[in-house]
Tab-separated table of C-alpha atoms in Angstrom:
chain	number	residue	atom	x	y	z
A	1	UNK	CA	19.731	4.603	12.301
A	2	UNK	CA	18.172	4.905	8.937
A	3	UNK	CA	15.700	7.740	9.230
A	4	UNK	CA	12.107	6.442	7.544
A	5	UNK	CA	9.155	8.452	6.633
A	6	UNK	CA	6.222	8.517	9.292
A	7	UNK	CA	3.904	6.757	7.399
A	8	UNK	CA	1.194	7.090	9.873
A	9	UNK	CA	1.521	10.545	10.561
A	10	UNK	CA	0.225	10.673	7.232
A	11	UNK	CA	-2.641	8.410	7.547
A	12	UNK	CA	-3.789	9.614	10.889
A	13	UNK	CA	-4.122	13.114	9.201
A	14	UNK	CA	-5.760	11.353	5.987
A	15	UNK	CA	-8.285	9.349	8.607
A	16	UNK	CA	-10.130	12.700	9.382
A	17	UNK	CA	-11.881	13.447	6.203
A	18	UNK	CA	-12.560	9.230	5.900
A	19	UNK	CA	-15.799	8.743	4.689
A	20	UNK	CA	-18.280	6.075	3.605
A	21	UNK	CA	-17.447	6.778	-0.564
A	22	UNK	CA	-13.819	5.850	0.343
A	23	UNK	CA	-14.463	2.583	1.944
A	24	UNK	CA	-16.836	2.032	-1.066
A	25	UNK	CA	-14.008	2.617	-3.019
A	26	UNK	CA	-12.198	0.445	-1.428
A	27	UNK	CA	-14.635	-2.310	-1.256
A	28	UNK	CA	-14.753	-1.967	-4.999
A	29	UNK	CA	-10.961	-2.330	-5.377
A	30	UNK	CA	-11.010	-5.340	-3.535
A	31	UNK	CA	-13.567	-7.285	-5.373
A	32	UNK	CA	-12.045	-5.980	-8.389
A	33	UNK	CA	-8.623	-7.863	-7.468
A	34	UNK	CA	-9.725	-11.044	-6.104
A	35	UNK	CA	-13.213	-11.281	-7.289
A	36	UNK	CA	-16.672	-10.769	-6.963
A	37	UNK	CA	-18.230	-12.319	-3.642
A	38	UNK	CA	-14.370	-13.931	-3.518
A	39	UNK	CA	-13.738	-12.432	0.029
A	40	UNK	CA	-16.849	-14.171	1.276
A	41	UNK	CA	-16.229	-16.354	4.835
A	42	UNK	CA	-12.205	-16.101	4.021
A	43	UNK	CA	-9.280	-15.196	6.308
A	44	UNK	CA	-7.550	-12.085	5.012
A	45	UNK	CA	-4.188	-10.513	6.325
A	46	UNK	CA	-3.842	-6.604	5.425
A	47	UNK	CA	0.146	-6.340	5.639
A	48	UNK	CA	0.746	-2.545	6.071
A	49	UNK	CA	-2.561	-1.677	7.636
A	50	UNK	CA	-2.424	2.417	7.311
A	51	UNK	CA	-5.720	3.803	8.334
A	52	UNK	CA	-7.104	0.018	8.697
A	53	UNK	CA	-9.160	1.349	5.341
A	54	UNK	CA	-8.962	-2.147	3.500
A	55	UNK	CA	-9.297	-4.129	6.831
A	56	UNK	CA	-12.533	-2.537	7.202
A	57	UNK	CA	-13.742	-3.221	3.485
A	58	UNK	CA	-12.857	-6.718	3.593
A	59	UNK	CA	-14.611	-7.115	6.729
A	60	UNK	CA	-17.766	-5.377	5.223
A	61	UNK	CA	-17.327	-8.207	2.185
A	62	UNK	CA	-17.827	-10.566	4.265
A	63	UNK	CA	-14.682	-12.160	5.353
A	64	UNK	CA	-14.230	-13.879	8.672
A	65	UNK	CA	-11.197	-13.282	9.789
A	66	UNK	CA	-9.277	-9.522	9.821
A	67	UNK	CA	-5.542	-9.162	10.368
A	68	UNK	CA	-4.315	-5.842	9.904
A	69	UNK	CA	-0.226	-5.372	10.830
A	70	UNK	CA	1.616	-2.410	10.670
A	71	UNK	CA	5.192	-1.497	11.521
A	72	UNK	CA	4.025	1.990	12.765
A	73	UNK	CA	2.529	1.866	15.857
A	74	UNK	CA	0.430	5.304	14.912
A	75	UNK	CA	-0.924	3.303	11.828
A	76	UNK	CA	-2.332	0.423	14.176
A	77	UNK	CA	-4.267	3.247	16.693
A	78	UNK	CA	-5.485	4.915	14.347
A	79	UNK	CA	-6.758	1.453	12.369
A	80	UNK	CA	-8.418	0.241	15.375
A	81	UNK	CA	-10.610	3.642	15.925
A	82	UNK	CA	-11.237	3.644	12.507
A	83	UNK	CA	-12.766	-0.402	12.757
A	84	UNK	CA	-15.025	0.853	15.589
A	85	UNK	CA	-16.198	3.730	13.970
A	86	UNK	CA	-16.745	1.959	10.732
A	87	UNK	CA	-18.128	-1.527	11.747
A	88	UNK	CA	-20.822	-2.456	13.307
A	89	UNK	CA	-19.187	-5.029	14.721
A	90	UNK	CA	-15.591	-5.289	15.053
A	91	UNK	CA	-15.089	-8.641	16.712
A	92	UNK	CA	-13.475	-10.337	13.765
A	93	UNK	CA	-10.897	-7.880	12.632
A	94	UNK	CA	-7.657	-6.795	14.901
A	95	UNK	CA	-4.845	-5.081	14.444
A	96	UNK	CA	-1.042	-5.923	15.350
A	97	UNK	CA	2.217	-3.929	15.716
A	98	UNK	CA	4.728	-6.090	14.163
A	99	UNK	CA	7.087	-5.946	10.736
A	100	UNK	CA	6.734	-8.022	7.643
A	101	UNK	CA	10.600	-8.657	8.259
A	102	UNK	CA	10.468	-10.259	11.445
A	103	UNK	CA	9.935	-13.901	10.143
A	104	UNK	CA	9.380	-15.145	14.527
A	105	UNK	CA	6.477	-12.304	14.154
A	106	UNK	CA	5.191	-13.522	10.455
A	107	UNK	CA	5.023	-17.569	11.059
A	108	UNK	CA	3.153	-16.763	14.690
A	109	UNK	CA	0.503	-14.739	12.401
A	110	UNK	CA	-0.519	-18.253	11.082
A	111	UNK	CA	-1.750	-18.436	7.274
A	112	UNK	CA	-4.499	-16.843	5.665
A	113	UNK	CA	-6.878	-17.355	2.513
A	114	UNK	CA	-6.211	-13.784	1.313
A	115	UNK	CA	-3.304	-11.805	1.935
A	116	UNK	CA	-2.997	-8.561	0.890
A	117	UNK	CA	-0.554	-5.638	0.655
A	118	UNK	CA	-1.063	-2.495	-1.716
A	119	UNK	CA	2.168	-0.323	-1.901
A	120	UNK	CA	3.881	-1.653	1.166
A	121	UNK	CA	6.554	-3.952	0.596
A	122	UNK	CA	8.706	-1.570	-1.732
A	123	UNK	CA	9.091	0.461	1.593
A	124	UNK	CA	10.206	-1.756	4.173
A	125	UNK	CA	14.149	-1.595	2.920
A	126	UNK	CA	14.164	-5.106	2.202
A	127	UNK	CA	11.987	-5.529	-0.460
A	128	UNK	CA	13.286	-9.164	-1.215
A	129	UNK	CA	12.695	-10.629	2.082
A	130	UNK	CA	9.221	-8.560	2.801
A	131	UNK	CA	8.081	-10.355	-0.207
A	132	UNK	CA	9.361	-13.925	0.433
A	133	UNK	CA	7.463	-13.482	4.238
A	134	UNK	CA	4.591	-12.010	3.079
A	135	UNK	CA	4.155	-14.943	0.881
A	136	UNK	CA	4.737	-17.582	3.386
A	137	UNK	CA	1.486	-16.336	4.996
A	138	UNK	CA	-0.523	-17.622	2.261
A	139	UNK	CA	-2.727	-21.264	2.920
A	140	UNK	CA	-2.188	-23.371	0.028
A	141	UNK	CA	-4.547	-22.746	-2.561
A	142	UNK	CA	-5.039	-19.211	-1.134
A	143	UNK	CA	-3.966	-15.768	-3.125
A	144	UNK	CA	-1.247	-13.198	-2.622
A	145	UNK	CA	-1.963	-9.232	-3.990
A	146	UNK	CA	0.854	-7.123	-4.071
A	147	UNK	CA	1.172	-3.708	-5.516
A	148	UNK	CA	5.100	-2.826	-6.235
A	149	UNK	CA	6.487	0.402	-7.941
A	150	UNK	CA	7.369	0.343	-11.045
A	151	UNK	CA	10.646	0.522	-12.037
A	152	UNK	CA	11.636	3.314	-14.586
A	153	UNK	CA	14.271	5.557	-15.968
A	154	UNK	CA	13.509	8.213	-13.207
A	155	UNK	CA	13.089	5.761	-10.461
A	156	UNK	CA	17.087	6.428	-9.136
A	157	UNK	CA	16.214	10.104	-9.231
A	158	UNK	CA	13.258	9.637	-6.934
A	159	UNK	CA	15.164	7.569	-4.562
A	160	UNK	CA	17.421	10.665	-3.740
A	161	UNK	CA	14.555	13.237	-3.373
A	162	UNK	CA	12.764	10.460	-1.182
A	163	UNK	CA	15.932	10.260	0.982
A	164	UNK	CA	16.735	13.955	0.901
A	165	UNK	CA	12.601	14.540	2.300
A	166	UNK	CA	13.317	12.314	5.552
A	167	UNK	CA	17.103	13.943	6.196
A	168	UNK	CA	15.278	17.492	5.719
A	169	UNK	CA	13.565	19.262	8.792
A	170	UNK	CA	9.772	20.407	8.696
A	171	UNK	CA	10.606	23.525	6.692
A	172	UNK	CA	13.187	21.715	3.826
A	173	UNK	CA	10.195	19.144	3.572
A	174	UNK	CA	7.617	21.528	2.813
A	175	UNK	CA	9.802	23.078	0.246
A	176	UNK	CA	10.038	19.407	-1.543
A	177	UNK	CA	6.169	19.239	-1.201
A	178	UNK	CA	6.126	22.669	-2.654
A	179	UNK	CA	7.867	21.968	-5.858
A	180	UNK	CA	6.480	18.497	-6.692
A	181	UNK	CA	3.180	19.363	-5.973
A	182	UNK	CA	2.227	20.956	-9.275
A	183	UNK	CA	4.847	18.532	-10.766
A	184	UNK	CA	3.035	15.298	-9.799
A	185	UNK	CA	-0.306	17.032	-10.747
A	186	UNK	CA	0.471	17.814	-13.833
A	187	UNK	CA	2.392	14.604	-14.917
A	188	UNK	CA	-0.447	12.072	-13.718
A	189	UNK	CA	-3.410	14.604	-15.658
A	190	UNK	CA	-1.050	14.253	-18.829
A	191	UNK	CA	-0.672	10.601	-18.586
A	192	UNK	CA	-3.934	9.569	-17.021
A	193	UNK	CA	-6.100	12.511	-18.859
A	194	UNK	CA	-7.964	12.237	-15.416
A	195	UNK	CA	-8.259	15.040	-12.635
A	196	UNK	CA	-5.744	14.349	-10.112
A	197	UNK	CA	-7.671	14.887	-7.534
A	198	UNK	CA	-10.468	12.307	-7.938
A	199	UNK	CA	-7.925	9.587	-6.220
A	200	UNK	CA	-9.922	6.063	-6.966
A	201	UNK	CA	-8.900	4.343	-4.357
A	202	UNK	CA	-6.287	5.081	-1.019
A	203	UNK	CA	-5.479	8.218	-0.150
A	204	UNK	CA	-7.081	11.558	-1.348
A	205	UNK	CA	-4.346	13.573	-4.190
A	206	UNK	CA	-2.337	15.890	-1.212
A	207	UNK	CA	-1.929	12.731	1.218
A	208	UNK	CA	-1.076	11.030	-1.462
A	209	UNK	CA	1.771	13.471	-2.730
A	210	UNK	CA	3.573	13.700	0.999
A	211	UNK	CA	3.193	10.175	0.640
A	212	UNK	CA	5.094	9.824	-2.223
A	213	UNK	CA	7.423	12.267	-1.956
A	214	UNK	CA	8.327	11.237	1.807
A	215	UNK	CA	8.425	7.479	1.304
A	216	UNK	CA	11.296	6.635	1.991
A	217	UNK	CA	12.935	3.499	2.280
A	218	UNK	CA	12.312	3.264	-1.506
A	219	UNK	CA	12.767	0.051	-3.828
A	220	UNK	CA	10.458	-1.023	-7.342
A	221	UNK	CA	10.940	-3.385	-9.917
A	222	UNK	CA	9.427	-4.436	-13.615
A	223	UNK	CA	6.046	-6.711	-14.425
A	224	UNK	CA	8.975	-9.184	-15.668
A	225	UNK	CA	11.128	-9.194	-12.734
A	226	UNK	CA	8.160	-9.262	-10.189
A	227	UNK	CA	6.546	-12.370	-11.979
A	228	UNK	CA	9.401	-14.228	-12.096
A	229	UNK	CA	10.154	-13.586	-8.822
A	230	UNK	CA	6.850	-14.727	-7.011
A	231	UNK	CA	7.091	-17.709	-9.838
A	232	UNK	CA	10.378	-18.241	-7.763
A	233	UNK	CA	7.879	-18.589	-4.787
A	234	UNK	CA	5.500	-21.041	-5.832
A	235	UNK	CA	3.092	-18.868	-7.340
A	236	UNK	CA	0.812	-18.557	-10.384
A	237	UNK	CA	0.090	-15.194	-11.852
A	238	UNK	CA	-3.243	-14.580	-12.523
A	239	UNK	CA	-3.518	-11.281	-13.010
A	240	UNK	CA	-0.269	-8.790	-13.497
A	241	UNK	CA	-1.988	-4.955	-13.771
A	242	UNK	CA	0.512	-2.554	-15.355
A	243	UNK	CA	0.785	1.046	-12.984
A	244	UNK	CA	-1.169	3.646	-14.799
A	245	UNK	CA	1.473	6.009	-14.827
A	246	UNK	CA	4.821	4.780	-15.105
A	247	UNK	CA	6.628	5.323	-12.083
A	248	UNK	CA	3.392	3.818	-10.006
A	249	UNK	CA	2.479	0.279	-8.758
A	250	UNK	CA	1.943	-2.549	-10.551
A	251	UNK	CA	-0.830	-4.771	-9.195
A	252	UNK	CA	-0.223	-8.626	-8.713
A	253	UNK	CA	-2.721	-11.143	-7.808
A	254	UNK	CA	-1.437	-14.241	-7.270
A	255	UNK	CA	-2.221	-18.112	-6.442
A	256	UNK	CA	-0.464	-20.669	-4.290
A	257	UNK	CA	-0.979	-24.229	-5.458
A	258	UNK	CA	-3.198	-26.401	-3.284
């Protein structure tokens, strides 16, 4: 069996210091991506729920319909406490086990106006096929953001310290997240002349080095290769958002012809 980070290990543990700036955050980052006042009475999907974190901000923009799924059963719990502490009323938004690659699981979802899914896909081991059913949940008409790594002249290199992180026990991990702490610091302050540890959006900096270094099953791809392919799927590109630093996601936000 192919051993696979515990993705919501990680967000359980990054759920306790969630606070009401974060979801602000988050808020932010969505109307950034699809729009000001955009989410307003829509549907939204949140493939790859984590902490439920963007669920809960596009229910507090006003959409009317939540769906957050999540292949890790710890990732939907801790999603669905996170709704009822956040919300004031949670009646709209719920939260599913199920996996973007199980396409009996993905067509009884139904389709949605928004569908969303921010550094997901590119972990799932089938990055092709996560895509291609991920975008068959879109209504016509309706848009499809994606955030994919970037692919880059290290990315092979990464692949094999991701893999050696989820074949290690707890002590050879903390090792990795030893070394590559100061590493990742002090590459993203020289390329982003920012302070790591004011995370915009997601994660704070630590969860979001475990997170990185740990996730494991692993895949990325180029601006170019990524709008061709959801071209491939019927899509327009409307926005395509180059990673800040080059071995991090791009950002695509996407429309499906009426």
């Amino acid at each position: 069996m192919k051993r696979m980070f515990k993705f919501g290990e990680n967000w359980a543990s990054f759920s306790r210091q969630l606070d009401e700036a974060r979801i602000e955050d988050a808020m932010h980052s969505l109307n950034s991506l699809f729009g000001e006042g955009t989410l307003q009475g829509k549907s939204f999907v949140d493939i790859g729920c984590g902490s439920g974190l963007f669920s809960i901000a596009a229910a507090r923009l006003g959409c009317n319909s939540v769906v957050g799924i999540d292949v890790d059963p710890v990732s939907v719990q801790v999603s669905r406490e996170n709704a009822v502490r956040w919300l004031d009323c949670a009646d709209n938004v719920s939260f599913l086990y199920a996996s973007i690659l199980d396409g009996e699981q993905v067509e009884s979802l139904g389709q949605f106006d928004l569908v969303y899914s921010w550094g997901v896909l590119h972990h799932t081991g089938d990055m092709r096929t996560a895509i291609r059913n991920a975008a068959a949940l879109v209504k016509p008409g309706g848009r499809f953001m994606i955030a994919i790594y970037n692919r880059h002249w290290s990315s092979g290199g990464w692949w094999m310290v991701k893999r050696a992180y989820n074949h290690s026990g707890k002590l050879g991990q903390t090792f990795l997240i030893w070394i590559f702490t100061p590493i990742i610091y002090v590459a993203k302050w020289l390329v982003s002349l920012e302070n790591p540890f004011r995370m915009r959006r997601g994660m704070d900096f630590m969860h979001n080095v475990v997170d990185w270094v740990g996730g494991y099953p692993y895949e990325y791809a180029s601006v170019d290769e990524m709008s061709r392919h959801l071209h491939g799927l019927g899509f327009d590109v409307l926005d395509a958002r180059q990673a800040d630093i080059p071995i991090g996601c791009n950002e695509f936000v996407c429309k499906l012809a009426d």
